[in-house]
mmCIF file of C-alpha atoms in Angstrom:
data_model
loop_
_atom_site.group_PDB
_atom_site.id
_atom_site.type_symbol
_atom_site.label_atom_id
_atom_site.label_comp_id
_atom_site.label_asym_id
_atom_site.label_seq_id
_atom_site.Cartn_x
_atom_site.Cartn_y
_atom_site.Cartn_z
ATOM 1 C CA MET A 1 35.451 36.401 -67.680
ATOM 2 C CA SER A 2 34.835 38.822 -64.887
ATOM 3 C CA SER A 3 36.999 39.988 -62.027
ATOM 4 C CA SER A 4 35.339 37.443 -59.796
ATOM 5 C CA GLN A 5 36.569 34.518 -61.875
ATOM 6 C CA ALA A 6 38.913 33.196 -59.153
ATOM 7 C CA THR A 7 36.033 33.085 -56.745
ATOM 8 C CA ASN A 8 33.757 31.484 -59.302
ATOM 9 C CA SER A 9 36.152 28.664 -60.051
ATOM 10 C CA LYS A 10 36.209 27.766 -56.370
ATOM 11 C CA GLU A 11 32.450 27.849 -56.133
ATOM 12 C CA GLN A 12 31.985 26.224 -59.505
ATOM 13 C CA HIS A 13 29.761 23.374 -58.468
ATOM 14 C CA GLY A 14 29.259 23.867 -54.780
ATOM 15 C CA LEU A 15 27.318 26.996 -54.947
ATOM 16 C CA CYS A 16 25.930 26.827 -58.427
ATOM 17 C CA PRO A 17 22.168 26.652 -57.869
ATOM 18 C CA ARG A 18 21.636 24.768 -61.110
ATOM 19 C CA PHE A 19 24.059 22.020 -60.148
ATOM 20 C CA HIS A 20 22.603 21.853 -56.699
ATOM 21 C CA LYS A 21 19.046 21.454 -58.046
ATOM 22 C CA ALA A 22 20.226 18.745 -60.467
ATOM 23 C CA VAL A 23 22.003 16.718 -57.780
ATOM 24 C CA GLU A 24 19.000 16.917 -55.486
ATOM 25 C CA LEU A 25 16.663 15.856 -58.271
ATOM 26 C CA VAL A 26 18.621 13.062 -59.916
ATOM 27 C CA GLY A 27 20.288 11.950 -56.697
ATOM 28 C CA ARG A 28 17.086 11.415 -54.795
ATOM 29 C CA ARG A 29 16.747 7.886 -53.487
ATOM 30 C CA TRP A 30 15.594 5.552 -56.311
ATOM 31 C CA SER A 31 15.488 8.317 -58.926
ATOM 32 C CA GLY A 32 18.960 7.480 -60.322
ATOM 33 C CA ALA A 33 18.095 3.804 -60.558
ATOM 34 C CA ILE A 34 14.773 4.567 -62.308
ATOM 35 C CA ILE A 35 16.534 6.797 -64.860
ATOM 36 C CA ALA A 36 19.216 4.191 -65.410
ATOM 37 C CA VAL A 37 16.692 1.441 -66.047
ATOM 38 C CA LEU A 38 14.736 3.628 -68.513
ATOM 39 C CA MET A 39 17.919 4.301 -70.484
ATOM 40 C CA ASN A 40 17.279 0.909 -72.131
ATOM 41 C CA GLY A 41 13.812 1.930 -73.361
ATOM 42 C CA ALA A 42 10.246 2.462 -72.260
ATOM 43 C CA LEU A 43 8.851 0.243 -69.531
ATOM 44 C CA ARG A 44 5.507 -0.296 -67.904
ATOM 45 C CA PHE A 45 4.937 0.262 -64.201
ATOM 46 C CA ASN A 46 5.227 -3.385 -63.245
ATOM 47 C CA GLU A 47 8.358 -3.812 -65.332
ATOM 48 C CA LEU A 48 9.924 -0.836 -63.575
ATOM 49 C CA LEU A 49 8.886 -2.259 -60.225
ATOM 50 C CA ALA A 50 10.690 -5.508 -61.076
ATOM 51 C CA ALA A 51 13.765 -3.794 -62.476
ATOM 52 C CA VAL A 52 14.534 -1.440 -59.573
ATOM 53 C CA PRO A 53 15.542 -3.642 -56.696
ATOM 54 C CA GLY A 54 13.775 -2.999 -53.412
ATOM 55 C CA ILE A 55 11.493 -0.119 -54.439
ATOM 56 C CA SER A 56 7.878 -0.196 -53.252
ATOM 57 C CA ASP A 57 4.773 0.472 -55.290
ATOM 58 C CA ARG A 58 4.118 3.684 -53.462
ATOM 59 C CA LEU A 59 7.639 5.062 -53.799
ATOM 60 C CA LEU A 60 7.842 4.213 -57.504
ATOM 61 C CA THR A 61 4.613 6.146 -58.083
ATOM 62 C CA GLU A 62 5.956 9.070 -56.147
ATOM 63 C CA ARG A 63 9.305 9.154 -57.921
ATOM 64 C CA LEU A 64 7.734 8.800 -61.343
ATOM 65 C CA ARG A 65 5.535 11.784 -60.610
ATOM 66 C CA GLU A 66 8.526 13.868 -59.517
ATOM 67 C CA LEU A 67 10.492 12.857 -62.608
ATOM 68 C CA GLU A 68 7.495 13.689 -64.789
ATOM 69 C CA ALA A 69 7.125 17.056 -63.154
ATOM 70 C CA ALA A 70 10.818 17.718 -63.780
ATOM 71 C CA GLY A 71 10.424 16.791 -67.457
ATOM 72 C CA ILE A 72 12.779 13.851 -67.233
ATOM 73 C CA VAL A 73 10.246 11.094 -67.684
ATOM 74 C CA GLY A 74 7.298 11.015 -69.984
ATOM 75 C CA ARG A 75 4.163 8.889 -69.651
ATOM 76 C CA GLU A 76 2.320 7.373 -72.579
ATOM 77 C CA VAL A 77 -1.138 5.979 -72.268
ATOM 78 C CA GLN A 78 -2.262 3.555 -74.916
ATOM 79 C CA GLY A 79 -5.940 2.881 -75.303
ATOM 80 C CA GLY A 80 -7.542 -0.517 -75.299
ATOM 81 C CA SER A 81 -8.553 -2.698 -72.487
ATOM 82 C CA PRO A 82 -6.768 -2.877 -70.209
ATOM 83 C CA VAL A 83 -5.232 0.598 -70.735
ATOM 84 C CA ARG A 84 -1.493 0.397 -71.032
ATOM 85 C CA VAL A 85 0.720 3.036 -69.530
ATOM 86 C CA SER A 86 4.408 3.164 -70.294
ATOM 87 C CA TYR A 87 7.191 5.386 -69.050
ATOM 88 C CA SER A 88 10.156 6.562 -70.987
ATOM 89 C CA LEU A 89 12.848 9.209 -70.828
ATOM 90 C CA THR A 90 12.224 12.570 -72.489
ATOM 91 C CA GLU A 91 15.008 14.296 -74.406
ATOM 92 C CA ARG A 92 16.074 15.959 -71.174
ATOM 93 C CA GLY A 93 16.111 12.577 -69.482
ATOM 94 C CA CYS A 94 18.040 10.924 -72.304
ATOM 95 C CA GLU A 95 20.753 13.488 -71.954
ATOM 96 C CA LEU A 96 21.587 12.118 -68.487
ATOM 97 C CA THR A 97 23.285 9.198 -70.249
ATOM 98 C CA GLY A 98 26.686 10.771 -69.693
ATOM 99 C CA VAL A 99 26.042 11.032 -65.959
ATOM 100 C CA ILE A 100 24.717 7.484 -65.650
ATOM 101 C CA ASP A 101 27.533 6.012 -67.703
ATOM 102 C CA ALA A 102 30.227 7.882 -65.767
ATOM 103 C CA LEU A 103 28.742 6.685 -62.471
ATOM 104 C CA GLY A 104 28.504 3.137 -63.852
ATOM 105 C CA ARG A 105 32.210 3.175 -64.765
ATOM 106 C CA TRP A 106 33.134 4.535 -61.381
ATOM 107 C CA ALA A 107 31.028 1.894 -59.619
ATOM 108 C CA GLU A 108 32.603 -0.853 -61.625
ATOM 109 C CA ARG A 109 36.014 0.274 -60.505
ATOM 110 C CA TRP A 110 35.379 1.203 -56.900
ATOM 111 C CA ILE A 111 32.342 -0.398 -55.463
ATOM 112 C CA ALA A 112 32.695 -3.845 -53.990
ATOM 113 C CA VAL A 113 29.767 -6.197 -54.128
ATOM 114 C CA GLU A 114 29.192 -8.356 -51.123
ATOM 115 C CA ALA A 115 28.463 -11.956 -52.030
ATOM 116 C CA MET B 1 29.664 -12.724 -74.470
ATOM 117 C CA SER B 2 27.334 -15.299 -73.006
ATOM 118 C CA SER B 3 23.939 -16.512 -74.079
ATOM 119 C CA SER B 4 22.367 -14.197 -71.528
ATOM 120 C CA GLN B 5 23.822 -11.082 -73.208
ATOM 121 C CA ALA B 6 20.458 -9.790 -74.324
ATOM 122 C CA THR B 7 19.128 -10.051 -70.815
ATOM 123 C CA ASN B 8 22.221 -8.406 -69.372
ATOM 124 C CA SER B 9 22.106 -5.448 -71.637
ATOM 125 C CA LYS B 10 18.557 -4.733 -70.526
ATOM 126 C CA GLU B 11 19.540 -5.004 -66.870
ATOM 127 C CA GLN B 12 22.770 -3.154 -67.400
ATOM 128 C CA HIS B 13 22.409 -0.499 -64.794
ATOM 129 C CA GLY B 14 19.056 -1.030 -63.195
ATOM 130 C CA LEU B 15 19.865 -4.292 -61.630
ATOM 131 C CA CYS B 16 23.632 -4.015 -61.285
ATOM 132 C CA PRO B 17 24.201 -4.029 -57.553
ATOM 133 C CA ARG B 18 27.399 -1.975 -57.904
ATOM 134 C CA PHE B 19 25.626 0.796 -59.777
ATOM 135 C CA HIS B 20 22.802 0.728 -57.324
ATOM 136 C CA LYS B 21 25.152 1.116 -54.361
ATOM 137 C CA ALA B 22 26.969 3.928 -56.087
ATOM 138 C CA VAL B 23 23.860 5.880 -56.883
ATOM 139 C CA GLU B 24 22.554 5.477 -53.292
ATOM 140 C CA LEU B 25 25.907 6.635 -51.880
ATOM 141 C CA VAL B 26 26.773 9.532 -54.094
ATOM 142 C CA GLY B 27 23.193 10.545 -54.640
ATOM 143 C CA ARG B 28 22.329 10.870 -50.982
ATOM 144 C CA ARG B 29 21.044 14.319 -50.118
ATOM 145 C CA TRP B 30 24.033 16.747 -49.807
ATOM 146 C CA SER B 31 26.637 14.144 -50.627
ATOM 147 C CA GLY B 32 26.876 15.136 -54.276
ATOM 148 C CA ALA B 33 27.225 18.774 -53.322
ATOM 149 C CA ILE B 34 29.954 17.998 -50.777
ATOM 150 C CA ILE B 35 31.891 15.947 -53.321
ATOM 151 C CA ALA B 36 31.530 18.685 -55.952
ATOM 152 C CA VAL B 37 32.784 21.360 -53.557
ATOM 153 C CA LEU B 38 35.804 19.242 -52.602
ATOM 154 C CA MET B 39 36.721 18.757 -56.288
ATOM 155 C CA ASN B 40 38.389 22.165 -55.989
ATOM 156 C CA GLY B 41 40.669 21.124 -53.121
ATOM 157 C CA ALA B 42 40.747 20.425 -49.407
ATOM 158 C CA LEU B 43 38.467 22.479 -47.147
ATOM 159 C CA ARG B 44 37.913 22.794 -43.451
ATOM 160 C CA PHE B 45 34.606 22.035 -41.798
ATOM 161 C CA ASN B 46 33.460 25.662 -41.626
ATOM 162 C CA GLU B 47 34.487 26.286 -45.162
ATOM 163 C CA LEU B 48 32.438 23.324 -46.287
ATOM 164 C CA LEU B 49 29.510 24.524 -44.213
ATOM 165 C CA ALA B 50 29.667 27.833 -46.018
ATOM 166 C CA ALA B 51 30.120 26.282 -49.473
ATOM 167 C CA VAL B 52 27.207 23.859 -49.388
ATOM 168 C CA PRO B 53 24.026 25.918 -49.404
ATOM 169 C CA GLY B 54 21.533 25.098 -46.734
ATOM 170 C CA ILE B 55 23.279 22.203 -45.043
ATOM 171 C CA SER B 56 23.268 22.080 -41.225
ATOM 172 C CA ASP B 57 26.202 21.408 -38.911
ATOM 173 C CA ARG B 58 24.783 18.056 -37.907
ATOM 174 C CA LEU B 59 24.070 16.866 -41.394
ATOM 175 C CA LEU B 60 27.481 17.919 -42.713
ATOM 176 C CA THR B 61 29.135 15.895 -39.898
ATOM 177 C CA GLU B 62 26.941 12.872 -40.701
ATOM 178 C CA ARG B 63 27.589 13.022 -44.477
ATOM 179 C CA LEU B 64 31.326 13.480 -43.993
ATOM 180 C CA ARG B 65 31.417 10.379 -41.807
ATOM 181 C CA GLU B 66 29.531 8.375 -44.433
ATOM 182 C CA LEU B 67 31.811 9.585 -47.198
ATOM 183 C CA GLU B 68 34.853 8.812 -45.079
ATOM 184 C CA ALA B 69 33.536 5.316 -44.318
ATOM 185 C CA ALA B 70 33.003 4.815 -48.089
ATOM 186 C CA GLY B 71 36.601 5.864 -48.792
ATOM 187 C CA ILE B 72 35.544 8.882 -50.822
ATOM 188 C CA VAL B 73 36.637 11.616 -48.403
ATOM 189 C CA GLY B 74 39.763 11.688 -46.306
ATOM 190 C CA ARG B 75 40.295 13.676 -43.132
ATOM 191 C CA GLU B 76 43.594 15.263 -42.214
ATOM 192 C CA VAL B 77 44.340 16.517 -38.725
ATOM 193 C CA GLN B 78 47.114 19.089 -38.397
ATOM 194 C CA GLY B 79 48.596 19.594 -34.919
ATOM 195 C CA GLY B 80 48.966 22.952 -33.277
ATOM 196 C CA SER B 81 46.505 24.972 -31.361
ATOM 197 C CA PRO B 82 43.766 25.025 -32.334
ATOM 198 C CA VAL B 83 43.952 21.690 -34.106
ATOM 199 C CA ARG B 84 43.066 22.053 -37.799
ATOM 200 C CA VAL B 85 41.062 19.411 -39.552
ATOM 201 C CA SER B 86 40.692 19.407 -43.299
ATOM 202 C CA TYR B 87 38.692 17.247 -45.661
ATOM 203 C CA SER B 88 39.693 16.226 -49.131
ATOM 204 C CA LEU B 89 38.783 13.677 -51.764
ATOM 205 C CA THR B 90 40.675 10.424 -51.833
ATOM 206 C CA GLU B 91 41.684 8.888 -55.186
ATOM 207 C CA ARG B 92 38.356 7.088 -55.248
ATOM 208 C CA GLY B 93 36.608 10.401 -54.624
ATOM 209 C CA CYS B 94 38.607 12.297 -57.256
ATOM 210 C CA GLU B 95 37.567 9.794 -59.856
ATOM 211 C CA LEU B 96 34.009 10.985 -59.482
ATOM 212 C CA THR B 97 35.085 14.078 -61.515
ATOM 213 C CA GLY B 98 33.522 12.556 -64.631
ATOM 214 C CA VAL B 99 30.159 12.126 -62.935
ATOM 215 C CA ILE B 100 30.132 15.597 -61.386
ATOM 216 C CA ASP B 101 31.229 17.259 -64.597
ATOM 217 C CA ALA B 102 28.568 15.382 -66.660
ATOM 218 C CA LEU B 103 25.888 16.367 -64.204
ATOM 219 C CA GLY B 104 27.144 19.968 -64.224
ATOM 220 C CA ARG B 105 26.871 20.126 -68.038
ATOM 221 C CA TRP B 106 23.398 18.629 -67.956
ATOM 222 C CA ALA B 107 22.281 21.067 -65.218
ATOM 223 C CA GLU B 108 23.610 24.005 -67.227
ATOM 224 C CA ARG B 109 21.562 22.991 -70.187
ATOM 225 C CA TRP B 110 18.332 21.791 -68.563
ATOM 226 C CA ILE B 111 17.862 23.236 -65.109
ATOM 227 C CA ALA B 112 16.224 26.600 -64.817
ATOM 228 C CA VAL B 113 17.124 28.877 -61.958
ATOM 229 C CA GLU B 114 14.332 30.830 -60.389
ATOM 230 C CA ALA B 115 15.272 34.428 -59.817
#
């Protein structure tokens, strides 16, 4: 809309601080996989640990805390004994469906899987 | 289609090795930003360095090599003096548009920018 439109279109994503923050957050190692797994519904810690291949206990804890702090993942504690904690996507997290699906389609087309 | 469909739908992305490889590749620190910047056309090394905020010379070189090895970025050397090298997205790279755009829309809605 402004006189700097030509410049803006070039810098569209590269310089946009919002985009940059998003790619650093969601793109962090394991975070994308955690979000993708939670797209199918809430899971408990051990279920997440089993669903994300190769992640360690410590790193899963760390990433869940980051994603909680970013408002992408919510944590629900159910009383009883033992206490049950489950993790699920917030509204903000759910809206990443488009990103996850687009990456899934791309991967299906372009990523080879070694046997 | 098979009797394991229920299981598959749960594991859809989380366990799919293709998706996992894609998210680790594209999600690597700086890689998403480099791809996004190149969506607007070929750039030379110094232009990329200026367009991706905060990346160092060394890391840009490293990421470009990784993205080249993955067939996402192509490198064109034009003769003359000095030799000009430019980087652009391959077909495989261009097809990440959907992912980048979806993340851009999400970021616009959900990511706050500190002043």
